[in-house]
Coordinates of C-alpha atoms and ligand atoms in Angstrom, one line a residue:
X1 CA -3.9 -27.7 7.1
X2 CA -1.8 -27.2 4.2
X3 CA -2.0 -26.9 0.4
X4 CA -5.8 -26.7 0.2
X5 CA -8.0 -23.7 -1.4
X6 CA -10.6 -22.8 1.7
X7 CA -12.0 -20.0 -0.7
X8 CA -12.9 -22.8 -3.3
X9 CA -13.6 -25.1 -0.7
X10 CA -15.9 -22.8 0.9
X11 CA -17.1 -21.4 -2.7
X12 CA -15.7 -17.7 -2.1
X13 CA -13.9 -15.5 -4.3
X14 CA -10.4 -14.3 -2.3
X15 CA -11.9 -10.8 -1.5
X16 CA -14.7 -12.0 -0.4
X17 CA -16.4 -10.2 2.6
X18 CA -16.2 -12.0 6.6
X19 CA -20.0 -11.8 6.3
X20 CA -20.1 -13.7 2.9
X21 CA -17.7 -16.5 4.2
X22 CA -20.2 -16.7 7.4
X23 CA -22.7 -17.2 4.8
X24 CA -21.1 -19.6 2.5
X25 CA -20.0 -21.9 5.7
X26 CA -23.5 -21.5 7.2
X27 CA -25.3 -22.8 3.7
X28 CA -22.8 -26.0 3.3
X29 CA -22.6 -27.2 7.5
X30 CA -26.7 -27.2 6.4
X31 CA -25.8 -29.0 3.7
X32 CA -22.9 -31.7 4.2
X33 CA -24.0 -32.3 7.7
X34 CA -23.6 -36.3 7.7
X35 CA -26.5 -36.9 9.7
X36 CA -28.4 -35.3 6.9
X37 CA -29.6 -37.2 3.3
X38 CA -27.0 -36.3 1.2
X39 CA -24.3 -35.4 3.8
X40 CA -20.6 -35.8 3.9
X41 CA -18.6 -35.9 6.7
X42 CA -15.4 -35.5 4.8
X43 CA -16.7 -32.5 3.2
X44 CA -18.5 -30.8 6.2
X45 CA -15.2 -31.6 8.0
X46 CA -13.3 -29.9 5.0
X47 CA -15.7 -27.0 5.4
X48 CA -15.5 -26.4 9.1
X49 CA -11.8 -26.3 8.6
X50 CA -11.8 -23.8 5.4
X51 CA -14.1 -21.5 8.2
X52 CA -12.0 -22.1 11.1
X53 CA -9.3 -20.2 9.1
X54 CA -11.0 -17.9 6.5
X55 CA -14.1 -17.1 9.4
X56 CA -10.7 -15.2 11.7
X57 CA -9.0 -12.3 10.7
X58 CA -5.7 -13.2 11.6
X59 CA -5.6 -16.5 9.8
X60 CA -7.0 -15.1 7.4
X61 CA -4.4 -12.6 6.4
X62 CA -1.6 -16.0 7.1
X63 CA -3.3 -17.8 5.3
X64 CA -3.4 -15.5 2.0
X65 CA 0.5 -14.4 2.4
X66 CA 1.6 -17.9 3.4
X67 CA -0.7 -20.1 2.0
X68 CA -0.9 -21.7 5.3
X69 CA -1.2 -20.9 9.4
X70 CA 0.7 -20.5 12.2
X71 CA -0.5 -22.6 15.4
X72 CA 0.1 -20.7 18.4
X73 CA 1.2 -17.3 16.4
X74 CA -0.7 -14.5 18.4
X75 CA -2.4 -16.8 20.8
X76 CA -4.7 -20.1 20.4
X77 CA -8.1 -19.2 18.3
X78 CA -10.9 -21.2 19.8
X79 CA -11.8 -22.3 16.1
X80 CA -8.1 -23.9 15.2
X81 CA -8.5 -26.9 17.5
X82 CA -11.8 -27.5 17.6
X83 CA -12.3 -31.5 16.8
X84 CA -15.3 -31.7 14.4
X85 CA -15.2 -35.7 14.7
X86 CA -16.6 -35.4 18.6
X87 CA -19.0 -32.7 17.6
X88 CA -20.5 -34.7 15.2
X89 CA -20.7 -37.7 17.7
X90 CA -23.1 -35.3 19.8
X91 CA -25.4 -35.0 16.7
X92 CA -28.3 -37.1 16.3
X93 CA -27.0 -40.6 18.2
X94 CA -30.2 -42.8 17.4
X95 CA -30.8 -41.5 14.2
X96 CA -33.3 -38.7 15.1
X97 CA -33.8 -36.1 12.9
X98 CA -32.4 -32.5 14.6
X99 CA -33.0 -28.6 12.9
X100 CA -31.0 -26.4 14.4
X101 CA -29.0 -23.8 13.0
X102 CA -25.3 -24.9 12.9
X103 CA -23.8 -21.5 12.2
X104 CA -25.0 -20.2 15.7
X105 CA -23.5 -22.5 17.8
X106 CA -20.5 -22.8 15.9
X107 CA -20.6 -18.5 15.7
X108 CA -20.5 -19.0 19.5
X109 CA -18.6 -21.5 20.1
X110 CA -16.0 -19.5 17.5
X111 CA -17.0 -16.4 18.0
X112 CA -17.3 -15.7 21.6
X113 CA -16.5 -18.9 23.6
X114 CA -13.3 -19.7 21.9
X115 CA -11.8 -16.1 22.0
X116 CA -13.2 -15.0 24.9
X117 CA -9.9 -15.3 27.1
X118 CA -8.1 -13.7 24.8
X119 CA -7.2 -9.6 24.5
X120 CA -9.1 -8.4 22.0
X121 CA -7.4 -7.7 18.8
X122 CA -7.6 -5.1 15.5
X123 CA -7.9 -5.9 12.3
X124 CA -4.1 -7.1 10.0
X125 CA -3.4 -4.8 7.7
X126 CA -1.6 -6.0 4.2
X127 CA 0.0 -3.5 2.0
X128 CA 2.5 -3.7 -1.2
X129 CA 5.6 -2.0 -1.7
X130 CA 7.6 -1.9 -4.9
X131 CA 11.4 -1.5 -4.5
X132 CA 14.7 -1.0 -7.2
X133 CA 17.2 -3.7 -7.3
X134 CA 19.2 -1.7 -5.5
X135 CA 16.9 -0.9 -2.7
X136 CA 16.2 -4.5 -2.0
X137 CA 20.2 -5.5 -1.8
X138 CA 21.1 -2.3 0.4
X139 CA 17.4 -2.2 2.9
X140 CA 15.6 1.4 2.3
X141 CA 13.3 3.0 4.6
X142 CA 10.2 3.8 3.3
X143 CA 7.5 6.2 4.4
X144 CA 4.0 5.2 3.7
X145 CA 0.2 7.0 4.5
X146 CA -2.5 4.6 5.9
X147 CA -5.6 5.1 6.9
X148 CA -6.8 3.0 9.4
X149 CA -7.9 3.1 12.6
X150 CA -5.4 3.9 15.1
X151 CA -5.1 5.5 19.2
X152 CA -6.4 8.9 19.1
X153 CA -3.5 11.3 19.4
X154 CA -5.3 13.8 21.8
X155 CA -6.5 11.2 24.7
X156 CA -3.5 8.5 23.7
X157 CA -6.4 5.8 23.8
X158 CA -7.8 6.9 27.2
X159 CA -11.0 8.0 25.8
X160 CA -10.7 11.0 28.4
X161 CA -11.1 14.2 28.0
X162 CA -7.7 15.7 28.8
X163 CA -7.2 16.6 32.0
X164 CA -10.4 15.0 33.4
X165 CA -10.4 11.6 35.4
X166 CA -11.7 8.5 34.6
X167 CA -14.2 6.3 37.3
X168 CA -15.1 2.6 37.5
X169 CA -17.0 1.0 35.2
X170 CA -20.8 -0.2 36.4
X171 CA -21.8 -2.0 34.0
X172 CA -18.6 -4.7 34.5
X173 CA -18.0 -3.2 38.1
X174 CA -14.2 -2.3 36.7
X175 CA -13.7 -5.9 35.0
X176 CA -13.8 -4.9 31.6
X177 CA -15.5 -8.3 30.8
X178 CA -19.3 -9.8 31.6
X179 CA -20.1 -13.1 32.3
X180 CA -23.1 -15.1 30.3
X181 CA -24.3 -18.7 30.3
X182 CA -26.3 -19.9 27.2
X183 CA -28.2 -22.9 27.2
X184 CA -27.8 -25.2 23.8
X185 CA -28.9 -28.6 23.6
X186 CA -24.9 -29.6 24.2
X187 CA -25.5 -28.0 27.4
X188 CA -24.3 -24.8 28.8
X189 CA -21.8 -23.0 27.8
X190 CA -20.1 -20.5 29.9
X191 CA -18.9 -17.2 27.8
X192 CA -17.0 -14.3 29.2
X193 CA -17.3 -11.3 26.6
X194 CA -15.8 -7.5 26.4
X195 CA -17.8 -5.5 28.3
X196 CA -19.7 -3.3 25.8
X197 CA -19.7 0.1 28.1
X198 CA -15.6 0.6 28.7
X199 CA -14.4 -1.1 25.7
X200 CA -12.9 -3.9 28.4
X201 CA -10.7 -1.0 29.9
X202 CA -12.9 -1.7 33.2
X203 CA -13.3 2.3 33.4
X204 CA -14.9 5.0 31.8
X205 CA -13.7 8.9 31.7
X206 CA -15.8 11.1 33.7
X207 CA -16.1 13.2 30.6
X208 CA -15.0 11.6 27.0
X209 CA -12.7 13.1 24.6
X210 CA -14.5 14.8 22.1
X211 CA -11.8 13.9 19.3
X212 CA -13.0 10.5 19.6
X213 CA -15.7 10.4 21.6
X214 CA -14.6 8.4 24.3
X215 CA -13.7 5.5 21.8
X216 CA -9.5 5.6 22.3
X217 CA -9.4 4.6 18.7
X218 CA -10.4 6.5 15.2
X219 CA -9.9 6.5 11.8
X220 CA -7.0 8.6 10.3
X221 CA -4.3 9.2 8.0
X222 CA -1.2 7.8 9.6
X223 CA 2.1 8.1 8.3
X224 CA 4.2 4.6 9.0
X225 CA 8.2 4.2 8.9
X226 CA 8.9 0.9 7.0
X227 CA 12.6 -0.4 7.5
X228 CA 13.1 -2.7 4.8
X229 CA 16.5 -4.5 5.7
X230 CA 19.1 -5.5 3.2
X231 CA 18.9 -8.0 1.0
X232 CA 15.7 -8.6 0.8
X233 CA 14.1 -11.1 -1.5
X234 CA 10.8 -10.6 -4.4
X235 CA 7.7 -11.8 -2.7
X236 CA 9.2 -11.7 0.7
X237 CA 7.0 -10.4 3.7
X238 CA 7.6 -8.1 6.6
X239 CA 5.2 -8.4 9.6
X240 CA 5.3 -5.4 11.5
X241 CA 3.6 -6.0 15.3
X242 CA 1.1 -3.8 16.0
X243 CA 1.3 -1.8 12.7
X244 CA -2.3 -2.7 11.9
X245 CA -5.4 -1.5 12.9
X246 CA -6.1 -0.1 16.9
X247 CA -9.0 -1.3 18.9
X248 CA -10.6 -0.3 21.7
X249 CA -9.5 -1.7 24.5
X250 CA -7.7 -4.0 23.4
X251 CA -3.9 -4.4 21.1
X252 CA -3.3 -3.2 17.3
X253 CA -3.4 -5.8 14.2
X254 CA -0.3 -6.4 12.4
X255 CA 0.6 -4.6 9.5
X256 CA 2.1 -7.1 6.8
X257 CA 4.0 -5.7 3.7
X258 CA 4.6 -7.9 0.5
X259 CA 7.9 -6.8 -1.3
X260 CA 7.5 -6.7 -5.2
X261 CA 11.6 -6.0 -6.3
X262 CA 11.4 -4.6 -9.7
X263 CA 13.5 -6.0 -12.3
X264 CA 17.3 -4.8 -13.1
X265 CA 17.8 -4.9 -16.7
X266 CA 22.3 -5.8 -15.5
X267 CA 21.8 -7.3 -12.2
X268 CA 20.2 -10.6 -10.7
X269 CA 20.1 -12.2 -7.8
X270 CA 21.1 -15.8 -7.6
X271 CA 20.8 -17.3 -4.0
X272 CA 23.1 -15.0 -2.2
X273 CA 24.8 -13.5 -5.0
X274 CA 24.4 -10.8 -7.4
X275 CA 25.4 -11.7 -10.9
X276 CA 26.0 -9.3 -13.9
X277 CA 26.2 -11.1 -17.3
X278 CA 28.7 -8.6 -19.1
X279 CA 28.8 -9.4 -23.0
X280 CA 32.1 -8.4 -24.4
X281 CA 33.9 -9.0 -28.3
X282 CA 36.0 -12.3 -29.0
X283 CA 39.0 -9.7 -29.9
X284 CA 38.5 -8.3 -26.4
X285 CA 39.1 -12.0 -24.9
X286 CA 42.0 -12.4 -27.3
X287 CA 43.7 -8.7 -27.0
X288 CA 42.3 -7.2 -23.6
X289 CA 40.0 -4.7 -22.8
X290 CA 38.7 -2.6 -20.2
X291 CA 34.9 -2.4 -18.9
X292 CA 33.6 -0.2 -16.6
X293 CA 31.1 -1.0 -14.4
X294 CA 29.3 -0.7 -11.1
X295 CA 30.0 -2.8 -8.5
X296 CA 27.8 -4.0 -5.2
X297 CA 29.3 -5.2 -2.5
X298 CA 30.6 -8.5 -3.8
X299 CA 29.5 -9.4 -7.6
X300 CA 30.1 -11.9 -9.9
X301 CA 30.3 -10.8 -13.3
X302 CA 29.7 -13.3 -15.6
X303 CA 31.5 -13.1 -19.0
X304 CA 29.7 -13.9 -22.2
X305 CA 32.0 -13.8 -25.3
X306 CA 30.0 -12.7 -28.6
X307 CA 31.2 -15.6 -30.8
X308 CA 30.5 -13.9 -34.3
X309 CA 28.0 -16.2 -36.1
X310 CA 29.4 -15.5 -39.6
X311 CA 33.5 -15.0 -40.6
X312 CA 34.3 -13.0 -42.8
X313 CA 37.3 -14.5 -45.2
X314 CA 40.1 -12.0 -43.9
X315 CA 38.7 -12.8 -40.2
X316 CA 38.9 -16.3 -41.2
X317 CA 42.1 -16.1 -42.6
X318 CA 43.3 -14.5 -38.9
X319 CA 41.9 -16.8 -36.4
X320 CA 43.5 -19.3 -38.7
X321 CA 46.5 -17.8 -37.8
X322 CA 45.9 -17.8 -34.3
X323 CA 45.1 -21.6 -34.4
X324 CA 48.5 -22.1 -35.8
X325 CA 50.4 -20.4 -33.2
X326 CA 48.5 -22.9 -31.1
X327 CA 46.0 -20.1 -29.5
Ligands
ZN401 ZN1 -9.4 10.6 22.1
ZN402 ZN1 -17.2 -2.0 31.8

């Protein structure tokens, strides 16, 4: 899975909404199916993949700073492994003609099957941050507002009123998940979901918090402490665990910042070091001079003689001189 565009694959701009990349893979699994005229397995394979990544948050948001994902990297999504080639085998052996609609079993088979093990997780959050030259060679600390959705501050994600208990859940009898079997003609899948009364939490406050009704979670203004360490490169990402977005019942997002370095007009990185081109007179070179200027740690200052492009006949008449005391 590298290298390829699953927006243009998919035929989605970048910002496009989760619902309009449900959309857009529904439309072409109809389409390329192979056991349909005019299907392609290569491209209905190429689809299922560009979904299996844009179709999950948390790829998503890999995907668009890295170009790429990260197998493993906050636990196995159903969707990443999932091997079209024996899906397709199930399809239609015989040639019979089957209607169904693709993007409900595959939205449950993504969706809630694949995930269900899993805690559930809030939303990445990506933000930009523009630093000086100097900030990005010496680390800052930066204070940015976000508002997202984060623990209420009152009930610190209990949902309780303060100072009031919470009881067993009913509906899950204090498992925080349901169990559900739906039939499909692959057979029957098994699906374990959230339940939808406690948030998962498996109990429920006797009386809820009226900040945030019970939820644990709610949107607000929070201020976040970004430690940008030293020598830090333009383009370069932080990922800051559980900086993103709260859910009920379940762990943060991540919050992932893009650096942008601004532009020094004397200094520039290359690899490790900073350079500093310093332009200084050919009589300078010849007779000495002093500079002054502002050093970083270690810097290499690169020396770039002004070699004058037109002598004049005194000048030339000199550096004549100098040529025949062998300088
Ligand atoms: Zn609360
Ligand atoms: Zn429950």
């Amino acid at each position: 899975m590298s290298n390829k565009d699953y927006y243009s694959i998919l035929g989605v701009d970048k910002s496009a909404s989760k619902e309009e990349i449900k959309k857009a893979f529904r439309g072409l699994a109809h389409k390329y199916h192979p056991d349909k005229k005019g299907g392609d397995e290569k491209r209905f394979k190429e689809i299922g993949e560009a979904y299996s990544v844009l179709g999950d948050d948390k790829k998503r948001a890999e995907y668009d700073a890295y170009g790429r994902t990260f197998n493993g990297a906050g636990g196995g999504q159903g969707a990443g492994g999932f091997d079209f080639s024996g899906f397709t085998q199930g399809f239609g052996g015989g040639g019979q003609h089957v209607e169904f609609d693709f993007g409900d079993i595959f939205g449950d088979i993504f969706g809630g099957g694949g995930r269900s093990a899993e805690r559930k997780r809030g939303r990445d959050i990506s933000i930009d941050i523009e630093l000086t030259f100097k900030e990005s060679v010496f680390g800052v600390e930066r204070r940015v507002l976000l508002m997202k959705t984060g623990t209420c501050e009152v009930c610190k994600g209990s949902g309780a009123k303060v100072g009031t208990d919470t009881v067993t859940c009913e509906r899950c009898n204090g498992a925080g998940k349901v169990h559900e079997t739906k039939q499909t003609m692959f057979g029957a899948f098994s699906s374990t979901r959230e339940c939808e009364v406690c948030f998962g939490k498996g109990f429920i406050p006797k009386e809820k918090c009226p900040t945030c009704k019970g939820a644990g979670v709610m949107r607000r203004e929070e201020e976040m402490t970004i430690a940008v360490p030293s020598g830090i490169n333009n383009g370069e990402m932080i990922r800051m665990t559980g900086g993103g977005e709260a859910v009920s019942g379940g762990v943060p997002g991540d919050l992932y910042v893009k650096i942008h370095v601004k532009q020094d007009h004397r200094f520039k990185k290359e690899g490790y070091d900073i350079v500093m081109p310093l332009s200084i007179k050919l009589t300078d070179t010849l007779l000495g001079s002093s500079q002054k200027i502002e050093t970083r740690g270690d810097l290499y200052v690169k020396i770039e003689i002004q070699v004058p492009n037109k002598l004049s006949r005194s000048a030339k008449k000199a550096a004549e001189m100098l040529r025949d005391e062998g300088i």
